[in-house]
mmCIF file of C-alpha atoms and ligand atoms in Angstrom:
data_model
loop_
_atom_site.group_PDB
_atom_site.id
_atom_site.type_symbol
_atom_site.label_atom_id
_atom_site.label_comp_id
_atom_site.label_asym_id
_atom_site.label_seq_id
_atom_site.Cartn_x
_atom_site.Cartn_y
_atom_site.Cartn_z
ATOM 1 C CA UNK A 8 97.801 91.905 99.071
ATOM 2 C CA UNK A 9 98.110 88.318 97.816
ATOM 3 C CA UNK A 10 102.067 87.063 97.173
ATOM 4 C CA UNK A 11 102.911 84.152 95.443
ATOM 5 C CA UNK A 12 106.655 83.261 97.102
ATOM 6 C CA UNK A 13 107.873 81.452 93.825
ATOM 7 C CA UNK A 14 110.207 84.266 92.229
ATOM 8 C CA UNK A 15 110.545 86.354 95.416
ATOM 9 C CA UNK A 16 113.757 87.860 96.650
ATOM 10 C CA UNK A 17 113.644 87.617 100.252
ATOM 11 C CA UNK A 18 115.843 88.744 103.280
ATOM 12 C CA UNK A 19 115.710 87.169 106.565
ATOM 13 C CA UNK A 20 117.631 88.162 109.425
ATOM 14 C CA UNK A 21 118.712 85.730 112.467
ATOM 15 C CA UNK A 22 118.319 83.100 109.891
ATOM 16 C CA UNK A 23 121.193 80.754 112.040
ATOM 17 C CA UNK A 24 118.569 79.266 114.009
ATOM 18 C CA UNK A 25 114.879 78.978 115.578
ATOM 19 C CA UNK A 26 112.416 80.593 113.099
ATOM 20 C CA UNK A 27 114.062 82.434 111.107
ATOM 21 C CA UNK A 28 115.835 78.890 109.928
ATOM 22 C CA UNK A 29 112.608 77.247 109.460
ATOM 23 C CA UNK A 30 111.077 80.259 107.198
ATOM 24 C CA UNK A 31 114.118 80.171 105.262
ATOM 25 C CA UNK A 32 113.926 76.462 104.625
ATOM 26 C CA UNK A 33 109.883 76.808 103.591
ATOM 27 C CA UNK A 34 110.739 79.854 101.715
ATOM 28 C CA UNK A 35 113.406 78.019 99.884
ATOM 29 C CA UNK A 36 110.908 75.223 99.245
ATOM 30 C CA UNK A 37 108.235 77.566 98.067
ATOM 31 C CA UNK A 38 110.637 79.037 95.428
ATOM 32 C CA UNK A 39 111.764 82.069 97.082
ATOM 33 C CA UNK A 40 115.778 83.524 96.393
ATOM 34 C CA UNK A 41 117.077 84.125 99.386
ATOM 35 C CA UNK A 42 119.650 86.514 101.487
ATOM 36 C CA UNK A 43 120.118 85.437 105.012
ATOM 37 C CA UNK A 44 121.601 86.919 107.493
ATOM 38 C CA UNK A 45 123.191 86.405 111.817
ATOM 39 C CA UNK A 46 126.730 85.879 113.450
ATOM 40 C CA UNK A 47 126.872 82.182 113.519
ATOM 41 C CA UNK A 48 128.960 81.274 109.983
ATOM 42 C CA UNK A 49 129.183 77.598 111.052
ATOM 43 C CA UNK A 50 125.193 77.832 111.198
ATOM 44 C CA UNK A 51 124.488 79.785 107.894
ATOM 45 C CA UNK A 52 126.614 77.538 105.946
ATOM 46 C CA UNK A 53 124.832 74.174 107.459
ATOM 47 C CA UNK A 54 122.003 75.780 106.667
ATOM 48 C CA UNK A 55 122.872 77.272 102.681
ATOM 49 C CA UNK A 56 123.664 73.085 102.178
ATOM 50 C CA UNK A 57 120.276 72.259 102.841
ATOM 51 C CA UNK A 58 118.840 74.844 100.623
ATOM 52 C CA UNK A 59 120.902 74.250 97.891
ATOM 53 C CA UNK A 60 120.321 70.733 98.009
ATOM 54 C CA UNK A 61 116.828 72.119 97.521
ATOM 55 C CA UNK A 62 117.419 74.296 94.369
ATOM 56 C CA UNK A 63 117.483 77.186 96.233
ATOM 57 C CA UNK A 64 119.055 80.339 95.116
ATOM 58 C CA UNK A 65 120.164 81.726 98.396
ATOM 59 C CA UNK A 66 123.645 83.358 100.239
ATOM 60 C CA UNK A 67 124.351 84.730 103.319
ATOM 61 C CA UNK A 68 126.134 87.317 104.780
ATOM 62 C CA UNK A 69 127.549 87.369 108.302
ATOM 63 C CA UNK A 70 127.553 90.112 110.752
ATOM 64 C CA UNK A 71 125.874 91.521 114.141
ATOM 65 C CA UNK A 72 122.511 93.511 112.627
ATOM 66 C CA UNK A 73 123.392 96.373 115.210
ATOM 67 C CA UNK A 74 125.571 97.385 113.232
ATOM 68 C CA UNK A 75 125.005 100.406 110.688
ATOM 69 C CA UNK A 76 127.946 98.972 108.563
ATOM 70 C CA UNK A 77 126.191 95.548 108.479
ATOM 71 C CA UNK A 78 123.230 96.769 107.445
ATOM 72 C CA UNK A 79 124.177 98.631 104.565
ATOM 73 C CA UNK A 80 126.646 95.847 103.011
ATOM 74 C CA UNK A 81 122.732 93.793 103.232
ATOM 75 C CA UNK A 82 121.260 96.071 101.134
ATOM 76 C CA UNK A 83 124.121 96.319 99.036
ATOM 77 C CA UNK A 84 123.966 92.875 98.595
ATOM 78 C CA UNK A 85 120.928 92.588 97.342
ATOM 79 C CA UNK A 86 121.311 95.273 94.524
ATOM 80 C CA UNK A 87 124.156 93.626 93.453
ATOM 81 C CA UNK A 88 123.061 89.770 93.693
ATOM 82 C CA UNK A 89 119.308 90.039 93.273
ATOM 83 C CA UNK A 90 118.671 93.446 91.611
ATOM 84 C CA UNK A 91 116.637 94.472 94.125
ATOM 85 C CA UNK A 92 114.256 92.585 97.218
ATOM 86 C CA UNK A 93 111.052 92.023 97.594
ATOM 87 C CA UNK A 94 110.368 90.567 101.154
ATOM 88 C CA UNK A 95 112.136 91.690 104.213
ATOM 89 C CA UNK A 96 111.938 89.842 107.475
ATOM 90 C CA UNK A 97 113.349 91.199 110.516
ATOM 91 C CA UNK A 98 113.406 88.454 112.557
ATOM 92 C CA UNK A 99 116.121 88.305 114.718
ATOM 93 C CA UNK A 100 115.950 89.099 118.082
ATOM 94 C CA UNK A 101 117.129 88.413 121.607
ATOM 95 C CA UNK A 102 115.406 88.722 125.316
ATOM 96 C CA UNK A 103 116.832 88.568 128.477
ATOM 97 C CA UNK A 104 115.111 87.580 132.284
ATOM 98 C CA UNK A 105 114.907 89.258 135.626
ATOM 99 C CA UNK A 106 113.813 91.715 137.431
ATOM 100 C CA UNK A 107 114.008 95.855 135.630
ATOM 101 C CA UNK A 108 115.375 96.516 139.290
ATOM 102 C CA UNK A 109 118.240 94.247 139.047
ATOM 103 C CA UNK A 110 119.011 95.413 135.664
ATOM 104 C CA UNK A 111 121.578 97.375 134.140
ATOM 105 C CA UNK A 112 121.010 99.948 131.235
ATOM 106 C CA UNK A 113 123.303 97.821 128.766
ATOM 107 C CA UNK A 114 120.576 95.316 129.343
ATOM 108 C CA UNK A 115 118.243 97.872 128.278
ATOM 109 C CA UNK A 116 120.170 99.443 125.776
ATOM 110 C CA UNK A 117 121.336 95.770 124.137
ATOM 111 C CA UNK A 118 117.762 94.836 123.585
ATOM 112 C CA UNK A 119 116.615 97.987 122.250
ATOM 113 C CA UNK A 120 119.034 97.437 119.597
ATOM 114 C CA UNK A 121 118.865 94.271 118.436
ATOM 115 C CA UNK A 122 115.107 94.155 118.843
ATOM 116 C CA UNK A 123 113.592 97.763 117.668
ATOM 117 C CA UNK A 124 116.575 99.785 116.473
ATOM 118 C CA UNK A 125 117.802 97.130 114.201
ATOM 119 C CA UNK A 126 115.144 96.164 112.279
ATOM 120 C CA UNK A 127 113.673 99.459 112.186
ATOM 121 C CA UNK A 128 117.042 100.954 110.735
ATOM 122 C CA UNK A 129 117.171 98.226 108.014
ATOM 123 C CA UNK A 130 114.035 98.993 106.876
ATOM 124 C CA UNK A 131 114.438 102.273 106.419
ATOM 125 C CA UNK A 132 117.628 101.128 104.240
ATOM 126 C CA UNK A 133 115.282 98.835 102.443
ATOM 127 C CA UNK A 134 112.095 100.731 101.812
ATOM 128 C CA UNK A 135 113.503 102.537 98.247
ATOM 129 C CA UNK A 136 114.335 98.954 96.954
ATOM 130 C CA UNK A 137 111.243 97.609 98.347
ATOM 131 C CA UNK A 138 108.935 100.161 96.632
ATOM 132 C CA UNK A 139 110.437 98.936 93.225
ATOM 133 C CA UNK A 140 109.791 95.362 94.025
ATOM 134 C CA UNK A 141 107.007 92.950 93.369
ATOM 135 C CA UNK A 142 103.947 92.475 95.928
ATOM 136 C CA UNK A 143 106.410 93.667 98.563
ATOM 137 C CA UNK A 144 106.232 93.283 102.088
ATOM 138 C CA UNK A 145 108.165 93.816 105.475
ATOM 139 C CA UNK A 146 107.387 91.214 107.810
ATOM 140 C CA UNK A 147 108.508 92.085 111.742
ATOM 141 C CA UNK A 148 108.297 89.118 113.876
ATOM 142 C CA UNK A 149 107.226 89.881 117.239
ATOM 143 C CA UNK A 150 105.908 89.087 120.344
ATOM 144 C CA UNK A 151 102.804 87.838 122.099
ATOM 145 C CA UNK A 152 104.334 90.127 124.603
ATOM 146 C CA UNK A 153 103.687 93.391 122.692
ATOM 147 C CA UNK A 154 100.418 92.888 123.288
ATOM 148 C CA UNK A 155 100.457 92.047 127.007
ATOM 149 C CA UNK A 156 103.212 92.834 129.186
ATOM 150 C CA UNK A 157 104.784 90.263 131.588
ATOM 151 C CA UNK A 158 107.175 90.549 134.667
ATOM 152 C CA UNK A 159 110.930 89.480 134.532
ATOM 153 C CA UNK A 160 110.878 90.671 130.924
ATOM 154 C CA UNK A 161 110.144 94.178 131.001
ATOM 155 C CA UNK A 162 112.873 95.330 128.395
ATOM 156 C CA UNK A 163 112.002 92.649 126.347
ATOM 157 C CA UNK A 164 108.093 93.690 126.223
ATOM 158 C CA UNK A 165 109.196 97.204 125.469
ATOM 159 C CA UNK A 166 111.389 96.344 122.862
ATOM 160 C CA UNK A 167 108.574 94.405 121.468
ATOM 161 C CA UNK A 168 105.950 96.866 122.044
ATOM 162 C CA UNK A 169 107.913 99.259 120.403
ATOM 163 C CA UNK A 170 108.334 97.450 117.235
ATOM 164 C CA UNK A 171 104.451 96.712 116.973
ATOM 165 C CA UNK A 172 104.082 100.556 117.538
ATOM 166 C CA UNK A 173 106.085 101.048 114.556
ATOM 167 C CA UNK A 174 104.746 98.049 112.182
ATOM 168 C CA UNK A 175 101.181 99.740 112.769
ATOM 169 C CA UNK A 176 101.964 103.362 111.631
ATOM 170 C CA UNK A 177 104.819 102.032 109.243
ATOM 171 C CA UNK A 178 101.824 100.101 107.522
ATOM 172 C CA UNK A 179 99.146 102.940 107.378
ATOM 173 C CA UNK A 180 102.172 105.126 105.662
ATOM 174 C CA UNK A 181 103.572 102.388 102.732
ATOM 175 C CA UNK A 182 100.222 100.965 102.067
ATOM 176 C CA UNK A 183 99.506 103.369 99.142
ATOM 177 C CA UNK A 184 103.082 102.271 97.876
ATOM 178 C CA UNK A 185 101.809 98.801 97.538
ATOM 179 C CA UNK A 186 103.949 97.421 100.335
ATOM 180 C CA UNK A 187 102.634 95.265 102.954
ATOM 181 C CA UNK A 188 103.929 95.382 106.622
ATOM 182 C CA UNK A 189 103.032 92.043 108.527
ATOM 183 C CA UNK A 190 103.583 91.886 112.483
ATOM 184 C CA UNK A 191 103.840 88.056 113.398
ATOM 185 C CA UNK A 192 103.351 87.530 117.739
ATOM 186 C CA UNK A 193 104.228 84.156 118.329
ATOM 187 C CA UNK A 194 104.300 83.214 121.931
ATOM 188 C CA UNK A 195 106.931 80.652 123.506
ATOM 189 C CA UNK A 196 108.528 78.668 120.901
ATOM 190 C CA UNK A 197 110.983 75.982 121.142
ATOM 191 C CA UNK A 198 114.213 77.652 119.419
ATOM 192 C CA UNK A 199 117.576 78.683 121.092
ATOM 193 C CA UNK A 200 116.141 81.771 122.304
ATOM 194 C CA UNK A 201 116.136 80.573 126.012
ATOM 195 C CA UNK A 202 119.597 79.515 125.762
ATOM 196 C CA UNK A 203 120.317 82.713 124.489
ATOM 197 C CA UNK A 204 119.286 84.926 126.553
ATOM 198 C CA UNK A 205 121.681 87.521 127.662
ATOM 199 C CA UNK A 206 121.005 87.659 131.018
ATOM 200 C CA UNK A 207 119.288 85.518 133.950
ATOM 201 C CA UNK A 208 118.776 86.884 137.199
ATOM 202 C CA UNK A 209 115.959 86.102 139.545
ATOM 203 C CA UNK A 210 113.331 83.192 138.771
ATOM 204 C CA UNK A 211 113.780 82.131 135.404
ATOM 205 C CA UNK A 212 110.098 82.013 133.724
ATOM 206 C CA UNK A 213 108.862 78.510 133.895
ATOM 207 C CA UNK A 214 108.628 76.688 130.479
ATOM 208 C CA UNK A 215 105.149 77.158 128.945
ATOM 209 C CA UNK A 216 102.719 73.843 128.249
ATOM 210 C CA UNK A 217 101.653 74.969 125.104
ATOM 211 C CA UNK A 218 105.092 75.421 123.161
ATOM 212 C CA UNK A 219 105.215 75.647 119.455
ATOM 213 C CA UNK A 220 108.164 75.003 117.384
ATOM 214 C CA UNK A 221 109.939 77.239 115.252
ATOM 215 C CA UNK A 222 108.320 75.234 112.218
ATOM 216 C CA UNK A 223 104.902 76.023 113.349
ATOM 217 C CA UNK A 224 105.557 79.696 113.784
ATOM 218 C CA UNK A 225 107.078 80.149 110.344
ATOM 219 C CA UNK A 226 104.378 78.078 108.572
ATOM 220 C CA UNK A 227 101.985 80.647 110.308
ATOM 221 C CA UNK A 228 104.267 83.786 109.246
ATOM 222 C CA UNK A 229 104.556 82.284 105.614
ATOM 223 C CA UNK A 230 101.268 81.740 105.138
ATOM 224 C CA UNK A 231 100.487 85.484 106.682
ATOM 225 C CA UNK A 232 102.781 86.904 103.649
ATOM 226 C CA UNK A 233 101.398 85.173 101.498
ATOM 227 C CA UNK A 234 97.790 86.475 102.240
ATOM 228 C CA UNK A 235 99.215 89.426 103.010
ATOM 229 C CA UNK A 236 97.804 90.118 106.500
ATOM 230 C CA UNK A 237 98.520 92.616 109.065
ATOM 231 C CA UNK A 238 99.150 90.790 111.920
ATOM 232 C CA UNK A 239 99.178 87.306 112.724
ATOM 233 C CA UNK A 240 98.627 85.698 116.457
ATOM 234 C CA UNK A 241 100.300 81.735 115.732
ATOM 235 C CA UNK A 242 98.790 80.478 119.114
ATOM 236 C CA UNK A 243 95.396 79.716 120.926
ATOM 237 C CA UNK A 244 97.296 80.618 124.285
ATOM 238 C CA UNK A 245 98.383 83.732 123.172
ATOM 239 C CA UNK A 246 95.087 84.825 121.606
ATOM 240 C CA UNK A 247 93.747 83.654 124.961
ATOM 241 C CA UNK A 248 96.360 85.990 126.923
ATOM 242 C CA UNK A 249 95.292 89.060 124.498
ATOM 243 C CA UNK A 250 91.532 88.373 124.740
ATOM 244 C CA UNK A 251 91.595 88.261 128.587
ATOM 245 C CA UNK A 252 94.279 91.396 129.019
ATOM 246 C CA UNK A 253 91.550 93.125 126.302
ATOM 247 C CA UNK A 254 87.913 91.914 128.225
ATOM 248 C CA UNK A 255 89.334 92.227 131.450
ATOM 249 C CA UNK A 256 92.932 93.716 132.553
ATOM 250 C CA UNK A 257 92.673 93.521 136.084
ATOM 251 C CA UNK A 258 92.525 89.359 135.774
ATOM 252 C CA UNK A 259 95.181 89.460 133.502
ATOM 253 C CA UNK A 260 97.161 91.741 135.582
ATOM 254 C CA UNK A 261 96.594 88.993 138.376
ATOM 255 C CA UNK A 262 97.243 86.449 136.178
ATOM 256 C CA UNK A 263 100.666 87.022 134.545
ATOM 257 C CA UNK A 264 101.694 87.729 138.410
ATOM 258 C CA UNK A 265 101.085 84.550 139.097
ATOM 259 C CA UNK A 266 101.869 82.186 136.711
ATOM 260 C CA UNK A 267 104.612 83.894 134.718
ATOM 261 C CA UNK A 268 103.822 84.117 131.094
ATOM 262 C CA UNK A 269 102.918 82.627 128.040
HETATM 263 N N1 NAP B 310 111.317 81.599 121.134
HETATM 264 C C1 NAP B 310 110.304 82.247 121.668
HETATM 265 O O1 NAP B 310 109.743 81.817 122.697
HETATM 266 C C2 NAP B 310 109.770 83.496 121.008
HETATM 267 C C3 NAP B 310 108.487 83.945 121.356
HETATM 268 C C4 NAP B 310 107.998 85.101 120.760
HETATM 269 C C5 NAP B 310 108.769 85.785 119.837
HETATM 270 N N2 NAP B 310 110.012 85.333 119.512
HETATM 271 C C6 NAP B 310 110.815 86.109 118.547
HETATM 272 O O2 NAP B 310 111.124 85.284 117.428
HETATM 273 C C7 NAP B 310 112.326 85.764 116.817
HETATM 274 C C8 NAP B 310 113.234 84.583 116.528
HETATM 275 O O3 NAP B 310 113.621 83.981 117.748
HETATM 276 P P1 NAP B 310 113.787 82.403 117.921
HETATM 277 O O4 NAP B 310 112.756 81.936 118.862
HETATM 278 O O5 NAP B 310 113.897 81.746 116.609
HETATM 279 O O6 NAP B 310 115.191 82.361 118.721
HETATM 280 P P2 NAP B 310 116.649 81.879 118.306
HETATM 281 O O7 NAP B 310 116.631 80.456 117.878
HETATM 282 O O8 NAP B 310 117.520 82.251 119.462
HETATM 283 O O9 NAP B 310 117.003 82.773 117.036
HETATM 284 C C9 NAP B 310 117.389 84.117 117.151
HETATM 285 C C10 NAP B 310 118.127 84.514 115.899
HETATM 286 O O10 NAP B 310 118.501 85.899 116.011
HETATM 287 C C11 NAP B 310 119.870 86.021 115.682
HETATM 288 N N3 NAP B 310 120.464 87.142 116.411
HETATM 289 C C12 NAP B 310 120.376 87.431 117.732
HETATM 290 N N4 NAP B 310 121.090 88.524 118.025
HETATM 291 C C13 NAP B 310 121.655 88.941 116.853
HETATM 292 C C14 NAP B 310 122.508 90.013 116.502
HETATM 293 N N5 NAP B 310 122.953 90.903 117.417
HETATM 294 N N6 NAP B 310 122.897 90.145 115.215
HETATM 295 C C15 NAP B 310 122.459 89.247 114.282
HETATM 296 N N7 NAP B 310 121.636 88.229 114.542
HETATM 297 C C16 NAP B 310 121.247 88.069 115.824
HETATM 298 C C17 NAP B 310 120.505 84.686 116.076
HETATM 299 O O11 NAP B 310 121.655 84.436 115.288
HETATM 300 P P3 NAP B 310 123.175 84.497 115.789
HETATM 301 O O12 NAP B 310 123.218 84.153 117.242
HETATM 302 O O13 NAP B 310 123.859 83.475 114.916
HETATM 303 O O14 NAP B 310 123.598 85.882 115.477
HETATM 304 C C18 NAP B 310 119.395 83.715 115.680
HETATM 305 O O15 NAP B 310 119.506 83.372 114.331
HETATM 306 C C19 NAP B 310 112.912 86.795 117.783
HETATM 307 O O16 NAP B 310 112.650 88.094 117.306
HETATM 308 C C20 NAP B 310 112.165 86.544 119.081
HETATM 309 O O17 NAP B 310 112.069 87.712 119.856
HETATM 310 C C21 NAP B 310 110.527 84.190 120.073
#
């Protein structure tokens, strides 16, 4: 379905940085109210100066989207400052590099939360308020690497994976409710989320030739809610990774070996 973003009540998660700070500045600039959401308060309130100074009509609310108790006072925000939502972006997300074999099952366990648990359990919180919204639409940013798996990352694919699983057969069940569910795979992208990265262990994945910024990623998810598409690829390489692992898995197999990732 076709969204106009003037008008739209909109939550973004891990909005203190990277992409999720450049959708909430062209969502802002489009129109859009806005609810945003991470731990950083010293980044959140940077950013709500910008947006104001743009007309915007956005807040935030601070907290670590693990947790159930976080979750819930987002919803409840929106009821009580919008009346409702009509956009969710889940967003925020972590990775971590090295080896499964090196790994601990916090690692593991961390990444499955803040990558598939997390926004899956806000959505679920969200759905009712969604269903009463305007064109609504969940939009799960993902990975390049839930469509081809890489080494050194293997929690971070799985997380990833998982959450395209679930955008797929979420989508199929909320399309006769009206509500869209939009699965954005950007591949690297020149944000914190290096820096960020819980843990580093082993060769650290070399940086990519064909990095986008977080701008160009959120122009691409914007314009994918707008049109209301199901899944969004915002780079050549990445197509080019997914084409090859599709046509031919054996030479991608060799290929991610060799040089890494995407
Ligand atoms: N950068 C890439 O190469 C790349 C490639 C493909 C996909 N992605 C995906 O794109 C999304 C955005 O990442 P980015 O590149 O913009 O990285 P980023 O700049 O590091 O942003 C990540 C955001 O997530 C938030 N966050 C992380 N853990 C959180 C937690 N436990 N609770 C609340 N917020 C949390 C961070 O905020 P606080 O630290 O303030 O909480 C930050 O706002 C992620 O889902 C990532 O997996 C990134």
């Amino acid at each position: 379905m076709r969204r106009k973003l003037d008008g739209l009540r909109m939550l973004i998660t891990g909005a203190s940085s990277g992409i999720g700070r450049s959708m909430a500045i062209l969502a802002a600039e489009a129109g859009a109210k806005l609810l945003l959401t991470a731990r950083r308060e010293d980044r959140l309130e940077e950013l709500l100066g910008v947006l104001h100074a743009k007309g915007c009509d956005a807040r935030y609310v601070v907290g670590d989207i693990t947790d159930p108790a976080h979750r819930q006072r987002l919803v409840e925000r929106a009821e009580s400052d919008f009346r409702g939502l009509d956009v969710l972006v889940n967003n925020a997300g972590v990775g971590a590099y090295g080896s499964f074999e090196d790994a601990t099952p916090e690692r593991l366990r961390t990444l499955m939360e803040v990558n598939f648990f997390a926004p899956v359990e806000l959505t679920r919180l969200v759905l009712p308020i969604l269903e009463k919204g305007t064109t609504p639409a969940v939009c799960n940013i993902s990975s390049v690497l839930a469509h081809r798996a890489v080494p050194g990352k293997s929690e971070y694919c799985a997380s990833k994976f998982a959450l395209h699983g679930f955008s797929d057969a979420l989508r199929a069940e909320v399309s006769s409710k009206g509500i869209d569910v939009i699965l954005v795979s950007p591949s690297t992208t020149s944000s914190e989320f290096a820096a960020a990265v819980i843990e580093k262990r082993g060769k650290v994945p070399a940086k990519g030739k064909f990095v986008r910024t977080p701008h160009n990623v959120a122009v691409a998810a914007l314009r994918a809610i707008r049109l209301g598409r199901h899944e969004i690829i915002p780079s050549k390489t990445g197509f080019a990774m997914i084409l090859l692992d599709r046509l031919c898995p054996s030479l991608a197999d060799w290929a991610v070996a060799k040089f890494g990732y995407v």
